[in-house]
Coordinates of C-alpha atoms and ligand atoms in Angstrom, one line a residue:
M744 CA 104.2 106.2 82.4
S745 CA 107.3 106.1 80.3
M746 CA 109.2 103.0 79.5
K747 CA 112.2 104.4 81.3
K748 CA 110.3 105.0 84.5
L749 CA 108.7 101.5 84.3
D750 CA 112.1 99.9 83.8
D751 CA 113.6 101.9 86.7
L752 CA 110.6 100.8 88.9
L753 CA 111.0 97.2 87.9
A754 CA 114.7 97.2 88.6
L755 CA 113.9 97.9 92.3
V756 CA 112.0 94.6 92.7
R757 CA 114.2 92.3 90.7
V758 CA 116.5 90.2 93.0
R759 CA 120.1 90.7 91.7
A760 CA 122.1 87.6 90.8
G761 CA 124.0 86.3 93.8
Q762 CA 122.2 88.8 96.1
R763 CA 121.5 87.6 99.7
V764 CA 117.9 88.4 100.4
A765 CA 117.1 90.1 103.8
L766 CA 113.4 90.6 103.9
R767 CA 113.5 93.0 106.8
Q768 CA 115.5 95.4 104.6
R769 CA 112.7 95.3 101.9
D770 CA 109.8 97.6 102.3
P771 CA 106.3 96.0 101.7
D772 CA 104.9 99.5 101.4
G773 CA 107.1 100.2 98.4
E774 CA 107.7 103.8 99.3
A775 CA 110.7 104.0 96.9
C776 CA 108.5 103.0 94.0
L777 CA 106.3 106.1 94.5
K778 CA 108.9 108.2 92.8
Y779 CA 107.9 106.5 89.5
I780 CA 104.2 106.1 89.8
D781 CA 101.3 107.4 92.0
K782 CA 98.0 105.8 92.7
D783 CA 96.0 108.2 90.4
A784 CA 98.1 107.2 87.4
A785 CA 98.1 103.5 88.2
P786 CA 94.8 102.4 86.6
Q787 CA 95.6 103.8 83.3
A788 CA 99.2 102.4 83.3
L789 CA 97.8 99.0 84.4
G790 CA 95.2 99.0 81.7
L791 CA 97.9 99.7 79.1
L792 CA 100.1 96.9 80.4
C793 CA 97.2 94.4 80.4
R794 CA 96.4 95.3 76.8
K795 CA 100.0 94.8 75.9
L796 CA 100.1 91.5 77.8
A797 CA 97.0 90.2 76.0
K798 CA 98.6 91.1 72.6
L799 CA 101.8 89.4 73.5
Q800 CA 100.0 86.3 74.7
E801 CA 98.1 86.1 71.5
I802 CA 101.3 86.1 69.5
I803 CA 102.9 83.6 71.8
Y804 CA 99.9 81.3 71.4
A805 CA 100.0 81.6 67.6
E806 CA 103.7 81.2 67.4
H807 CA 103.6 77.9 69.4
K808 CA 107.2 78.2 70.5
H809 CA 107.7 79.7 73.9
K810 CA 106.4 78.3 77.1
I811 CA 105.6 80.8 79.9
L812 CA 105.6 80.0 83.6
I813 CA 104.6 82.5 86.2
V814 CA 105.1 81.5 89.9
L815 CA 103.3 83.4 92.6
Q816 CA 104.3 82.9 96.2
A817 CA 103.2 84.8 99.2
M818 CA 101.9 84.7 102.8
D819 CA 98.1 84.4 103.1
T820 CA 96.1 87.5 102.0
A821 CA 99.0 89.0 100.1
G822 CA 96.9 88.9 96.9
K823 CA 97.9 86.0 94.7
D824 CA 94.3 85.5 93.6
S825 CA 93.8 89.2 93.0
V826 CA 96.9 89.4 90.8
I827 CA 95.6 86.4 88.8
R828 CA 92.3 88.2 88.3
H829 CA 93.6 91.8 87.7
V830 CA 96.7 91.0 85.6
F831 CA 96.1 87.7 83.9
G832 CA 92.3 87.9 83.8
S833 CA 92.1 89.6 80.4
L834 CA 94.1 86.9 78.6
N835 CA 92.5 84.5 76.2
P836 CA 91.4 81.5 78.4
L837 CA 92.3 79.1 75.6
G838 CA 96.0 79.8 76.1
V839 CA 96.2 80.2 79.8
R840 CA 96.0 77.9 82.8
A841 CA 96.0 79.0 86.5
I842 CA 97.0 76.2 88.8
N843 CA 96.4 76.1 92.6
F844 CA 98.8 74.0 94.6
R845 CA 97.2 72.9 97.8
A846 CA 98.4 70.4 100.4
P847 CA 99.4 67.3 98.4
T848 CA 96.9 64.4 98.1
L849 CA 97.9 60.9 99.2
T850 CA 98.8 59.9 95.6
E851 CA 100.9 63.1 95.2
L852 CA 102.7 62.2 98.5
D853 CA 103.5 58.8 97.0
H854 CA 105.6 60.6 94.4
D855 CA 108.5 63.0 94.5
Y856 CA 107.5 66.6 95.3
L857 CA 108.1 67.8 91.7
W858 CA 105.9 65.2 90.1
R859 CA 102.7 67.1 90.3
V860 CA 104.5 70.4 89.4
H861 CA 106.1 69.0 86.3
A862 CA 102.8 67.7 85.1
Q863 CA 101.4 71.2 85.1
A864 CA 104.3 72.9 83.4
P865 CA 103.4 74.9 80.3
G866 CA 103.5 73.4 76.8
K867 CA 104.5 75.4 73.7
G868 CA 102.5 78.6 73.3
E869 CA 101.0 78.1 76.7
F870 CA 100.9 80.5 79.6
V871 CA 100.7 79.0 83.1
V872 CA 100.3 80.7 86.4
F873 CA 101.2 78.8 89.5
N874 CA 99.2 80.0 92.6
R875 CA 101.7 78.5 95.1
S876 CA 104.1 76.0 93.7
H877 CA 107.0 73.6 94.4
Y878 CA 108.4 76.4 96.7
E879 CA 105.9 75.2 99.3
D880 CA 108.2 72.2 99.6
V881 CA 110.9 74.4 101.1
L882 CA 108.4 76.8 102.9
V883 CA 105.4 75.3 104.7
V884 CA 107.2 71.9 104.6
R885 CA 110.2 73.4 106.3
V886 CA 108.3 75.5 108.8
R887 CA 105.9 72.8 109.8
E888 CA 108.6 70.2 109.8
Y889 CA 106.9 67.8 107.4
V890 CA 110.3 66.5 106.4
T891 CA 113.7 66.5 108.0
P892 CA 116.1 69.5 107.4
Q893 CA 118.4 67.1 105.5
I894 CA 115.6 66.6 103.0
W895 CA 114.4 70.2 102.5
K896 CA 118.0 71.5 102.4
R897 CA 118.8 69.5 99.3
R898 CA 115.7 70.7 97.6
Y899 CA 117.0 74.2 96.6
E900 CA 119.6 72.6 94.3
Q901 CA 117.0 70.2 93.0
I902 CA 114.6 73.0 92.2
N903 CA 117.4 75.0 90.5
D904 CA 118.2 72.0 88.3
F905 CA 114.5 71.4 87.5
E906 CA 114.0 75.0 86.5
R907 CA 117.2 75.0 84.5
M908 CA 115.9 72.0 82.6
L909 CA 112.5 73.7 81.9
C910 CA 114.3 76.8 80.7
A911 CA 116.7 74.9 78.4
E912 CA 113.6 73.3 76.9
G913 CA 112.0 76.6 76.1
T914 CA 110.3 77.8 79.2
T915 CA 110.5 81.4 80.4
I916 CA 110.1 81.4 84.2
L917 CA 109.3 84.5 86.2
K918 CA 108.8 84.2 90.0
F919 CA 107.1 86.7 92.2
F920 CA 107.1 86.9 96.0
L921 CA 104.3 89.3 97.0
Q922 CA 105.6 90.8 100.2
I923 CA 103.1 92.1 102.8
S924 CA 103.9 93.2 106.4
A925 CA 102.6 91.4 109.4
S926 CA 100.4 94.4 110.3
E927 CA 98.9 94.5 106.9
Q928 CA 98.1 90.8 107.1
K929 CA 96.4 91.3 110.4
K930 CA 94.2 94.0 108.9
R931 CA 93.3 91.8 105.9
L932 CA 92.5 88.8 108.1
E933 CA 90.3 90.9 110.3
E934 CA 88.5 92.1 107.1
R935 CA 88.0 88.5 106.0
R936 CA 86.6 87.6 109.5
D937 CA 84.3 90.6 109.7
N938 CA 83.1 91.4 106.2
P939 CA 80.3 89.0 105.1
R940 CA 81.4 89.4 101.5
K941 CA 84.9 88.1 102.4
Q942 CA 84.1 85.6 105.0
W943 CA 84.1 82.7 102.5
K944 CA 87.8 83.2 102.3
F945 CA 88.4 83.1 106.0
R946 CA 90.0 79.9 107.2
H947 CA 91.1 79.0 110.7
E948 CA 94.3 77.5 109.3
D949 CA 95.3 81.0 108.2
I950 CA 95.3 82.0 111.9
E951 CA 97.5 79.0 112.8
E952 CA 99.9 79.8 109.9
R953 CA 100.2 83.4 111.0
K954 CA 101.7 82.3 114.3
F955 CA 104.6 81.0 112.3
W956 CA 105.2 84.4 110.6
L957 CA 108.8 84.7 111.7
Q958 CA 109.7 81.2 110.7
Y959 CA 108.1 81.8 107.3
Q960 CA 110.1 85.0 106.8
T961 CA 113.3 83.0 107.4
A962 CA 112.2 80.2 105.1
Y963 CA 111.3 82.7 102.4
A964 CA 114.6 84.6 102.7
A965 CA 116.5 81.3 102.3
A966 CA 114.4 80.2 99.3
L967 CA 114.7 83.6 97.6
T968 CA 118.5 83.7 98.1
K969 CA 119.2 80.1 97.1
T970 CA 116.9 79.8 94.0
N971 CA 117.3 83.2 92.4
T972 CA 119.0 82.2 89.2
V973 CA 119.7 83.8 85.8
W974 CA 117.3 81.3 84.2
S975 CA 114.6 81.7 86.8
P976 CA 114.7 85.0 88.6
W977 CA 112.8 86.2 91.7
H978 CA 111.0 89.5 92.0
I979 CA 110.1 90.8 95.5
V980 CA 106.9 92.8 95.0
P981 CA 105.8 95.3 97.6
A982 CA 102.2 94.2 98.1
N983 CA 100.8 96.3 100.9
R984 CA 99.6 98.7 98.2
K985 CA 97.4 96.5 95.9
W986 CA 97.6 98.9 92.9
L987 CA 101.4 98.9 93.1
R988 CA 101.6 95.1 93.4
D989 CA 99.4 94.6 90.3
L990 CA 101.3 97.2 88.3
I991 CA 104.7 95.7 89.1
V992 CA 103.7 92.1 88.2
A993 CA 102.1 93.2 85.0
G994 CA 105.1 95.4 84.0
S995 CA 107.6 92.7 84.8
V996 CA 105.8 90.1 82.7
V997 CA 105.3 92.4 79.8
R998 CA 108.9 93.5 79.7
A999 CA 110.1 89.9 79.9
L1000 CA 107.8 88.7 77.1
E1001 CA 108.8 91.7 74.9
N1002 CA 112.4 90.5 75.3
L1003 CA 111.4 87.1 73.8
R1004 CA 110.5 89.0 70.6
P1005 CA 107.6 86.7 69.8
R1006 CA 106.5 86.8 66.2
L1007 CA 103.2 85.8 64.4
P1008 CA 104.1 82.8 62.2
A1009 CA 104.5 83.5 58.5
A1010 CA 101.9 82.2 56.1
S1011 CA 104.2 79.4 55.1
G1012 CA 102.9 76.6 52.9
M1013 CA 99.8 78.5 52.2
D1014 CA 98.8 80.2 49.0
T1015 CA 97.9 83.7 50.1
E1016 CA 96.4 84.3 46.6
V1017 CA 93.9 81.4 47.1
E1018 CA 90.2 82.2 46.3
I1019 CA 87.8 81.7 49.1
P1020 CA 85.1 79.6 47.4
A1021 CA 81.6 80.9 47.3
V1022 CA 79.0 78.5 48.8
D1023 CA 75.8 80.4 48.1
Ligands
LIG2358 P1 94.4 82.4 100.2 O1 95.6 83.3 100.2 O2 93.3 83.0 99.4 O3 94.0 81.8 101.5 P2 95.8 80.0 99.5 O4 96.9 79.9 98.5 O5 96.3 80.1 100.9 O6 94.9 81.1 99.2 P3 94.4 77.7 100.4 O7 93.6 76.7 99.7 O8 93.9 78.5 101.6 O9 94.9 78.7 99.3 O10 95.7 77.0 101.0 C1 96.5 76.1 100.3 C2 97.4 75.5 101.4 O11 98.1 74.4 100.8 C3 98.4 76.4 102.0 O12 98.2 76.5 103.3 C4 99.7 75.8 101.6 O13 100.7 76.0 102.5 C5 99.3 74.3 101.4 N1 100.3 73.6 100.6 C6 100.6 73.9 99.3 N2 101.6 73.1 98.8 C7 101.9 72.3 99.9 C8 102.9 71.3 100.0 N3 103.7 70.9 99.1 N4 102.9 70.7 101.2 C9 102.1 71.0 102.2 N5 101.2 72.0 102.1 C10 101.1 72.6 101.0
LIG2359 MG1 95.0 80.2 102.6

């Protein structure tokens, strides 16, 4: 796959600045993407991107300058876990952390909603993937009415300010919404219910959440519209096709990291002529 084709493909999923997101107008099958890549060519293209990603991450780790934050948000079964395994699984574990955000504990609830999130933000040279995130505080929290509208409405701006601060302090933030259709989710939930190898993932709460599908779509559209910023952009990834989903996330991250132009640190303060002493 050429760079030009990859960039054209990635442009389809990036939310433009100031764009109002209407999820019904987005295609979770990603038919328009098939002009650029087909399923047969995908494994090779993904392999290449993952090798590039691993190299970039090694340099970022060595350079100890940039902080990388990837945010994954999606409805249940859209494949957040799979993306973490397929795309970020080949990175050096020393420089990577994947963080699950579940329903807050009592201690977390005693603090502001960004408290637990800020504590997990990446340090210099570090690569952090959020499996769910502070966005749950304008998604599930809004849909299930855990706080009043007055409270969740003011959070978009607070989130933008928080992310702007992280960015100003050297963090590169890339946010991905993995979009599946309601019918695809039904198929995947049935598979989890019926396939003994997948049953460990099946949870009754997922069935309850699914009943709120439309409310979630509204909440996602609002979050994507209000928090798509220059310093922390959203990508809406068609996720009904798993191979396309993985390729788009990998490609978007690789291109963004290449733009940072990370460099291995020079051998400063070290005499490169120094003899390595013999000890035998
Ligand atoms: P899978 O897609 O494999 O089911 P998951 O991300 O749904 O993975 P779970 O452990 O099943 O993982 O669910 C985590 C749950 O925690 C979600 O239902 C999510 O809505 C909830 N959660 C996360 N953050 C918050 C929050 N701030 N407030 C309330 N609930 C939250
Ligand atoms: Mg779940």
